[in-house]
Amino acid sequence: MSNTITKEVVSGSGVAGRNITKAAVIGSGVMGSGIAAHLANAGIPCLLLDIVPNSLTAEEEKAGLTLDHPKVRSRLAAKAVAALPKSSTAPLYSADFVSRITPGNTEDHLSQLKDADWIIEVVTERLEIKKSIFKQIEGVRKEGAIVSTNTSGISVNAMVEDCSEEFRSHFLGTHFFNPPRHMKLLEIIPGFDTDPDITKFMVEFCTKRLGKGVVLAKDTPNFISNRIGTYGLLVTLQEMVKNSYTVEEVDAATGPILGRPKSATFRTLDLVGIDTFVHVARNVYDSVPDGAEKDVFTVPDVMNELVTRGWIGEKGGQGFYKKVKGDKGSQILSLNLSTMEYHPSAKISSASIEAAKAVKGAKRKIKAFLSTQDRYSELAWNVLKQVLVYAADKLGEIADSIQDIDNAMKWGFNWELGPFETWDLIGLPESVQRMEAEGLTVPAWVKDWIAAGNKTFYQQKDGEAFHYFKGEYKGVEVQPELISLQTLKSQNRIIRSNTGANLIDLGDGVACLEFTSPNNAIGADILVMIQQSVEEIRANYRGLVVANEGRNFCVGANLMLMLMEAQSGDWDEVDDIIRLFQGSMMKLKGLEKPVVAAPHRMTLGGGVEACLPADRIIFSAETYFGLVETGVGLIPAGGGCKELVLMTSNRHPDADHDLQPEINRIFEMVAMAKASTSGHEAIRMGYGRSGDTVVMNQDYRIYEAKQAVLAMDRAGYVPPQPGKARVVGRDGRAVLQLGAIDMKRSGYISDHDLLIAKKLAHILTGGDVPAGTVVSEQHLLDLEREAFLSLLGEAKTQQRMQHMLAKGKPLRN
């Protein structure tokens, strides 16, 4: 092995002339209907088929239907489709997308598969059933149509061994994770005979059109993510039993402080379903040869006992944890694996745990935790070292790329760092030396890599990224659509910077304003950077993108700062902050160059107000967008109310058009602190303007925003003129207030809610003016500021703010 570096650039053009315009899913269970829903999210019409029922329901009998009735024959798929808009997991971006799914059955509608460009099998996990389905599909599919299986572990090649060569060349595994909309990972598993061009096309299509994080896996038991994840959970159980740890202790040591989700080990098992986990573990056990690996995948007796008792996790009402209601509210109990009895969960603390909690960021937490020696860091190390060695041992067997393995664990199990990234973090040569000293056998290729002078699996050189691949450093694939602000910063592309934000050069004369404060909350530092960015763009750039790579785009303004100023009685300071906020948004809106915002995930309150001044918004599909200030006893004061009134007036320029119904809707939306459940819904709620779009892959939103800036610049950008809004005035305010008073009388809202509602109504209707009056933006901003200041002085508002800061949820007082 050597430290040779090779580079590969991928432009990603796909297979020429191939596209997927219609799809079909066979199997309407949780996964099948979820996959159909996500295809609908992507704008792809989908046929959803299931078997014909062999008995009638009580409702069908009462209606006088027979087994031959079309409604009965397609009942399973139709019922699944009808349930999608009501599902608690929200599989659809917008409820009306359900119209893109057509239910049917595999006897009457199988011939319709001839119209599908992609057919996905999602039936029960039994090889013979799957083989039978594929023979049926082969008889009706059109030549060239792609067929895939959503199996979670059955051999992809074995399923189609009896099918034609042409069929096999268009067949592969597409392992979605549940729920398909929300889980980023998609494992694509080519078969022995899969055409490489088909594999390439599916990788690109699923990445761009479905917004997935795609990894290439090999046809091995449980593929990548479930293979390593299941191994990690089982060795954790073994370490627990060996050294007598409790359920709570294990979860305290294997959660966020180890770069893992809050659900850690046992909450994860309860969420997934212990019966499901046992099935996955047995699948590997049955497929690997005798030896140490088979021993690890032997299902522990305690898990078999839990399945026998029906204590299979959340869906069974109890598992490793159990929630009970008492006189003082709900209580979480944890299971004692020795006695099989529940007891109140104990809070776990130690020197290593506290050391990890004292620092921010997954990398710093992991290092602090593992470097502080005690009982809990020892547990984490004993588990971690085995997982790292196992991942290294399986390289080449389950996947060829360490990047695919790392991404599979990050996207499928929500790890902050993949195994090989973690190994780099803790020190590759040093950790290997310790592992061997403790009796662990490290794969030879890892030791050869170190012996060749390499200290990491990943490397940054001259602003470019490289990773280990078959004995040398290989350049990380470059995708033009994938703009990484982190990479640009490592290339010294920062134009301006302060404690809360950066202005970064994206190239081609476009810059990006990135928020970097805790939770990306907007404070004075961000506002100052906005104003500085406006001047920089005006002088030297073609346009501006407002985006960042935080967990969430922005959760609002700095609530703690506002509360502290209010409690100290420094009202002049509060007034200055609000004026700075409003002025910054107006400068952003008045910039003579195009501005495009690209929000993602939680974009709330001030985050919304930072997007609305932009000429366009490129929403990530997963954007939860809303003015939610009433939840803390306030109203939007950074221009949010003003922009909604302006947009309403602009949509209906006819002076005779009645604006009241639209203002009523906006009033309810803001007063009830409603946020969208997707980017599509944000547009439907009225936050979208002409030209605003949704991008399926969140990782591409900055690229799409940059392209929108360049397109507007090339077209000869003309900045917007100062806005004027026609308002419904005092008569309209009376309508809104009357509705709020009725809600108060009915007990739906409190006195303080009513006070907030009246102030909000005053703003949205333009203040104390006659209906039809045309007001300026500044007039509406002044109304916002006055209402905000008065509410901030209310004791009940301050109580709501304190409660939100302490508990993370609203207080209704």
Short mmCIF file of C-alpha atoms in Angstrom, two decimals, residues 108-300:
data_model
loop_
_atom_site.label_atom_id
_atom_site.label_comp_id
_atom_site.label_asym_id
_atom_site.label_seq_id
_atom_site.Cartn_x
_atom_site.Cartn_y
_atom_site.Cartn_z
CA ASP A 108 -56.89 -7.35 -12.37
CA HIS A 109 -54.26 -4.69 -12.92
CA LEU A 110 -50.97 -6.54 -13.42
CA SER A 111 -51.08 -5.76 -17.14
CA GLN A 112 -50.82 -2.04 -16.32
CA LEU A 113 -47.20 -2.66 -15.33
CA LYS A 114 -46.42 -2.35 -19.04
CA ASP A 115 -46.70 1.43 -18.66
CA ALA A 116 -44.19 1.67 -15.79
CA ASP A 117 -40.58 2.75 -16.24
CA TRP A 118 -39.71 1.47 -12.74
CA ILE A 119 -41.39 -1.43 -10.92
CA ILE A 120 -40.59 -1.92 -7.22
CA GLU A 121 -41.36 -5.15 -5.38
CA VAL A 122 -42.15 -4.71 -1.65
CA VAL A 123 -43.84 -7.98 -0.68
CA THR A 124 -43.20 -10.29 2.26
CA GLU A 125 -39.59 -11.30 2.92
CA ARG A 126 -39.80 -14.85 1.54
CA LEU A 127 -37.61 -15.85 -1.39
CA GLU A 128 -40.10 -18.12 -3.16
CA ILE A 129 -42.85 -15.47 -3.05
CA LYS A 130 -40.50 -12.87 -4.49
CA LYS A 131 -39.34 -15.21 -7.25
CA SER A 132 -42.96 -15.85 -8.18
CA ILE A 133 -43.70 -12.11 -8.32
CA PHE A 134 -40.74 -11.45 -10.60
CA LYS A 135 -41.82 -14.15 -13.03
CA GLN A 136 -45.23 -12.47 -13.20
CA ILE A 137 -43.62 -9.06 -13.74
CA GLU A 138 -41.40 -10.44 -16.46
CA GLY A 139 -44.47 -11.52 -18.38
CA VAL A 140 -45.94 -8.02 -18.62
CA ARG A 141 -43.19 -5.41 -18.23
CA LYS A 142 -42.01 -3.48 -21.26
CA GLU A 143 -38.48 -4.09 -22.47
CA GLY A 144 -36.01 -1.76 -20.79
CA ALA A 145 -38.14 -1.08 -17.69
CA ILE A 146 -36.17 -1.13 -14.46
CA VAL A 147 -37.29 -3.60 -11.79
CA SER A 148 -36.05 -3.53 -8.20
CA THR A 149 -36.63 -5.20 -4.86
CA ASN A 150 -36.86 -3.45 -1.52
CA THR A 151 -35.60 -6.50 0.35
CA SER A 152 -33.74 -5.83 3.58
CA GLY A 153 -31.54 -8.88 3.35
CA ILE A 154 -32.59 -11.65 0.95
CA SER A 155 -30.13 -12.28 -1.88
CA VAL A 156 -30.83 -10.01 -4.83
CA ASN A 157 -29.29 -12.47 -7.26
CA ALA A 158 -31.24 -15.46 -5.96
CA MET A 159 -34.56 -13.69 -6.57
CA VAL A 160 -34.12 -13.49 -10.33
CA GLU A 161 -31.94 -16.49 -11.11
CA ASP A 162 -34.81 -17.97 -13.15
CA CYS A 163 -35.46 -14.78 -15.13
CA SER A 164 -34.11 -13.83 -18.55
CA GLU A 165 -30.78 -12.13 -19.09
CA GLU A 166 -32.53 -8.94 -20.31
CA PHE A 167 -34.62 -8.87 -17.13
CA ARG A 168 -31.59 -9.45 -14.89
CA SER A 169 -29.66 -6.68 -16.64
CA HIS A 170 -32.38 -4.21 -15.58
CA PHE A 171 -32.80 -5.61 -12.06
CA LEU A 172 -31.22 -4.47 -8.80
CA GLY A 173 -31.92 -3.96 -5.11
CA THR A 174 -33.21 -0.60 -3.84
CA HIS A 175 -33.31 -0.83 -0.06
CA PHE A 176 -35.26 2.14 1.30
CA PHE A 177 -35.24 2.83 5.02
CA ASN A 178 -38.41 3.41 6.99
CA PRO A 179 -40.07 5.89 6.78
CA PRO A 180 -39.08 6.37 3.12
CA ARG A 181 -39.77 10.11 3.07
CA HIS A 182 -37.75 10.94 6.16
CA MET A 183 -34.84 8.47 6.10
CA LYS A 184 -32.09 9.70 3.81
CA LEU A 185 -30.35 6.39 3.15
CA LEU A 186 -31.03 4.31 0.05
CA GLU A 187 -28.81 1.27 -0.48
CA ILE A 188 -28.58 0.27 -4.13
CA ILE A 189 -27.47 -3.32 -4.67
CA PRO A 190 -26.53 -4.30 -8.24
CA GLY A 191 -26.87 -7.97 -9.17
CA PHE A 192 -24.26 -10.02 -10.95
CA ASP A 193 -25.87 -9.20 -14.32
CA THR A 194 -27.09 -5.64 -13.70
CA ASP A 195 -26.09 -3.31 -16.54
CA PRO A 196 -23.61 -0.78 -15.06
CA ASP A 197 -25.42 2.01 -16.93
CA ILE A 198 -28.65 1.07 -15.14
CA THR A 199 -26.85 1.22 -11.80
CA LYS A 200 -25.37 4.60 -12.67
CA PHE A 201 -28.73 5.94 -13.79
CA MET A 202 -30.49 4.77 -10.62
CA VAL A 203 -27.83 6.29 -8.38
CA GLU A 204 -28.25 9.67 -10.10
CA PHE A 205 -32.03 9.50 -10.35
CA CYS A 206 -32.56 8.52 -6.73
CA THR A 207 -30.08 11.13 -5.54
CA LYS A 208 -31.47 14.03 -7.53
CA ARG A 209 -35.14 13.21 -8.07
CA LEU A 210 -35.91 11.38 -4.83
CA GLY A 211 -33.46 13.36 -2.71
CA LYS A 212 -31.80 10.26 -1.29
CA GLY A 213 -28.33 9.65 0.04
CA VAL A 214 -27.34 6.68 -2.12
CA VAL A 215 -24.65 4.14 -1.32
CA LEU A 216 -23.61 1.12 -3.39
CA ALA A 217 -23.82 -2.11 -1.42
CA LYS A 218 -22.96 -5.68 -2.31
CA ASP A 219 -25.37 -8.60 -2.28
CA THR A 220 -24.56 -9.76 1.24
CA PRO A 221 -26.80 -10.37 4.29
CA ASN A 222 -28.41 -7.08 5.48
CA PHE A 223 -26.15 -5.09 3.13
CA ILE A 224 -24.21 -2.21 4.85
CA SER A 225 -26.15 -0.22 7.41
CA ASN A 226 -28.14 -3.01 9.04
CA ARG A 227 -25.14 -5.35 8.99
CA ILE A 228 -22.89 -2.97 10.93
CA GLY A 229 -25.68 -1.43 12.99
CA THR A 230 -26.99 -4.80 14.14
CA TYR A 231 -23.48 -5.94 14.97
CA GLY A 232 -22.94 -2.80 17.04
CA LEU A 233 -26.17 -3.27 18.99
CA LEU A 234 -25.39 -6.93 19.71
CA VAL A 235 -21.84 -6.30 20.95
CA THR A 236 -23.27 -3.53 23.14
CA LEU A 237 -25.65 -6.06 24.71
CA GLN A 238 -22.75 -8.46 25.25
CA GLU A 239 -20.67 -5.77 26.98
CA MET A 240 -23.69 -4.83 29.09
CA VAL A 241 -24.17 -8.36 30.37
CA LYS A 242 -20.45 -8.96 30.82
CA ASN A 243 -19.94 -5.93 33.07
CA SER A 244 -23.42 -5.56 34.60
CA TYR A 245 -24.51 -2.23 33.14
CA THR A 246 -28.13 -1.10 33.37
CA VAL A 247 -30.32 -0.08 30.44
CA GLU A 248 -29.98 3.59 31.43
CA GLU A 249 -26.21 3.35 31.78
CA VAL A 250 -25.82 1.86 28.32
CA ASP A 251 -27.99 4.55 26.74
CA ALA A 252 -26.11 7.30 28.58
CA ALA A 253 -22.81 6.01 27.16
CA THR A 254 -23.97 5.25 23.60
CA GLY A 255 -26.01 8.34 22.71
CA PRO A 256 -25.01 11.87 21.61
CA ILE A 257 -21.74 11.84 23.57
CA LEU A 258 -20.60 9.03 21.25
CA GLY A 259 -21.96 10.80 18.17
CA ARG A 260 -25.10 8.68 18.09
CA PRO A 261 -28.80 9.68 18.22
CA LYS A 262 -30.55 10.55 21.49
CA SER A 263 -32.31 7.20 21.25
CA ALA A 264 -28.88 5.57 21.82
CA THR A 265 -29.14 1.75 22.06
CA PHE A 266 -32.28 0.62 23.85
CA ARG A 267 -34.58 3.47 22.87
CA THR A 268 -33.54 2.75 19.29
CA LEU A 269 -34.46 -0.91 19.69
CA ASP A 270 -37.83 0.06 21.16
CA LEU A 271 -38.47 2.42 18.24
CA VAL A 272 -37.41 -0.07 15.56
CA GLY A 273 -39.25 -2.96 17.23
CA ILE A 274 -37.43 -5.70 19.09
CA ASP A 275 -39.12 -8.34 16.93
CA THR A 276 -37.87 -6.58 13.80
CA PHE A 277 -34.35 -6.43 15.19
CA VAL A 278 -34.43 -10.14 16.06
CA HIS A 279 -35.49 -10.94 12.48
CA VAL A 280 -32.62 -8.89 11.06
CA ALA A 281 -30.07 -10.50 13.42
CA ARG A 282 -31.28 -14.00 12.57
CA ASN A 283 -31.00 -13.24 8.87
CA VAL A 284 -27.26 -12.62 9.29
CA TYR A 285 -26.87 -15.56 11.66
CA ASP A 286 -28.40 -17.91 9.09
CA SER A 287 -26.22 -16.55 6.28
CA VAL A 288 -22.71 -16.41 7.72
CA PRO A 289 -20.45 -19.41 8.30
CA ASP A 290 -19.80 -20.79 11.77
CA GLY A 291 -17.31 -18.82 13.82
CA ALA A 292 -16.90 -15.66 15.83
CA GLU A 293 -19.22 -13.63 13.59
CA LYS A 294 -22.01 -16.18 13.89
CA ASP A 295 -21.59 -16.11 17.67
CA VAL A 296 -22.07 -12.34 17.74
CA PHE A 297 -25.28 -12.57 15.67
CA THR A 298 -26.79 -15.17 18.01
CA VAL A 299 -29.90 -13.50 19.40
CA PRO A 300 -29.56 -13.10 23.19
#
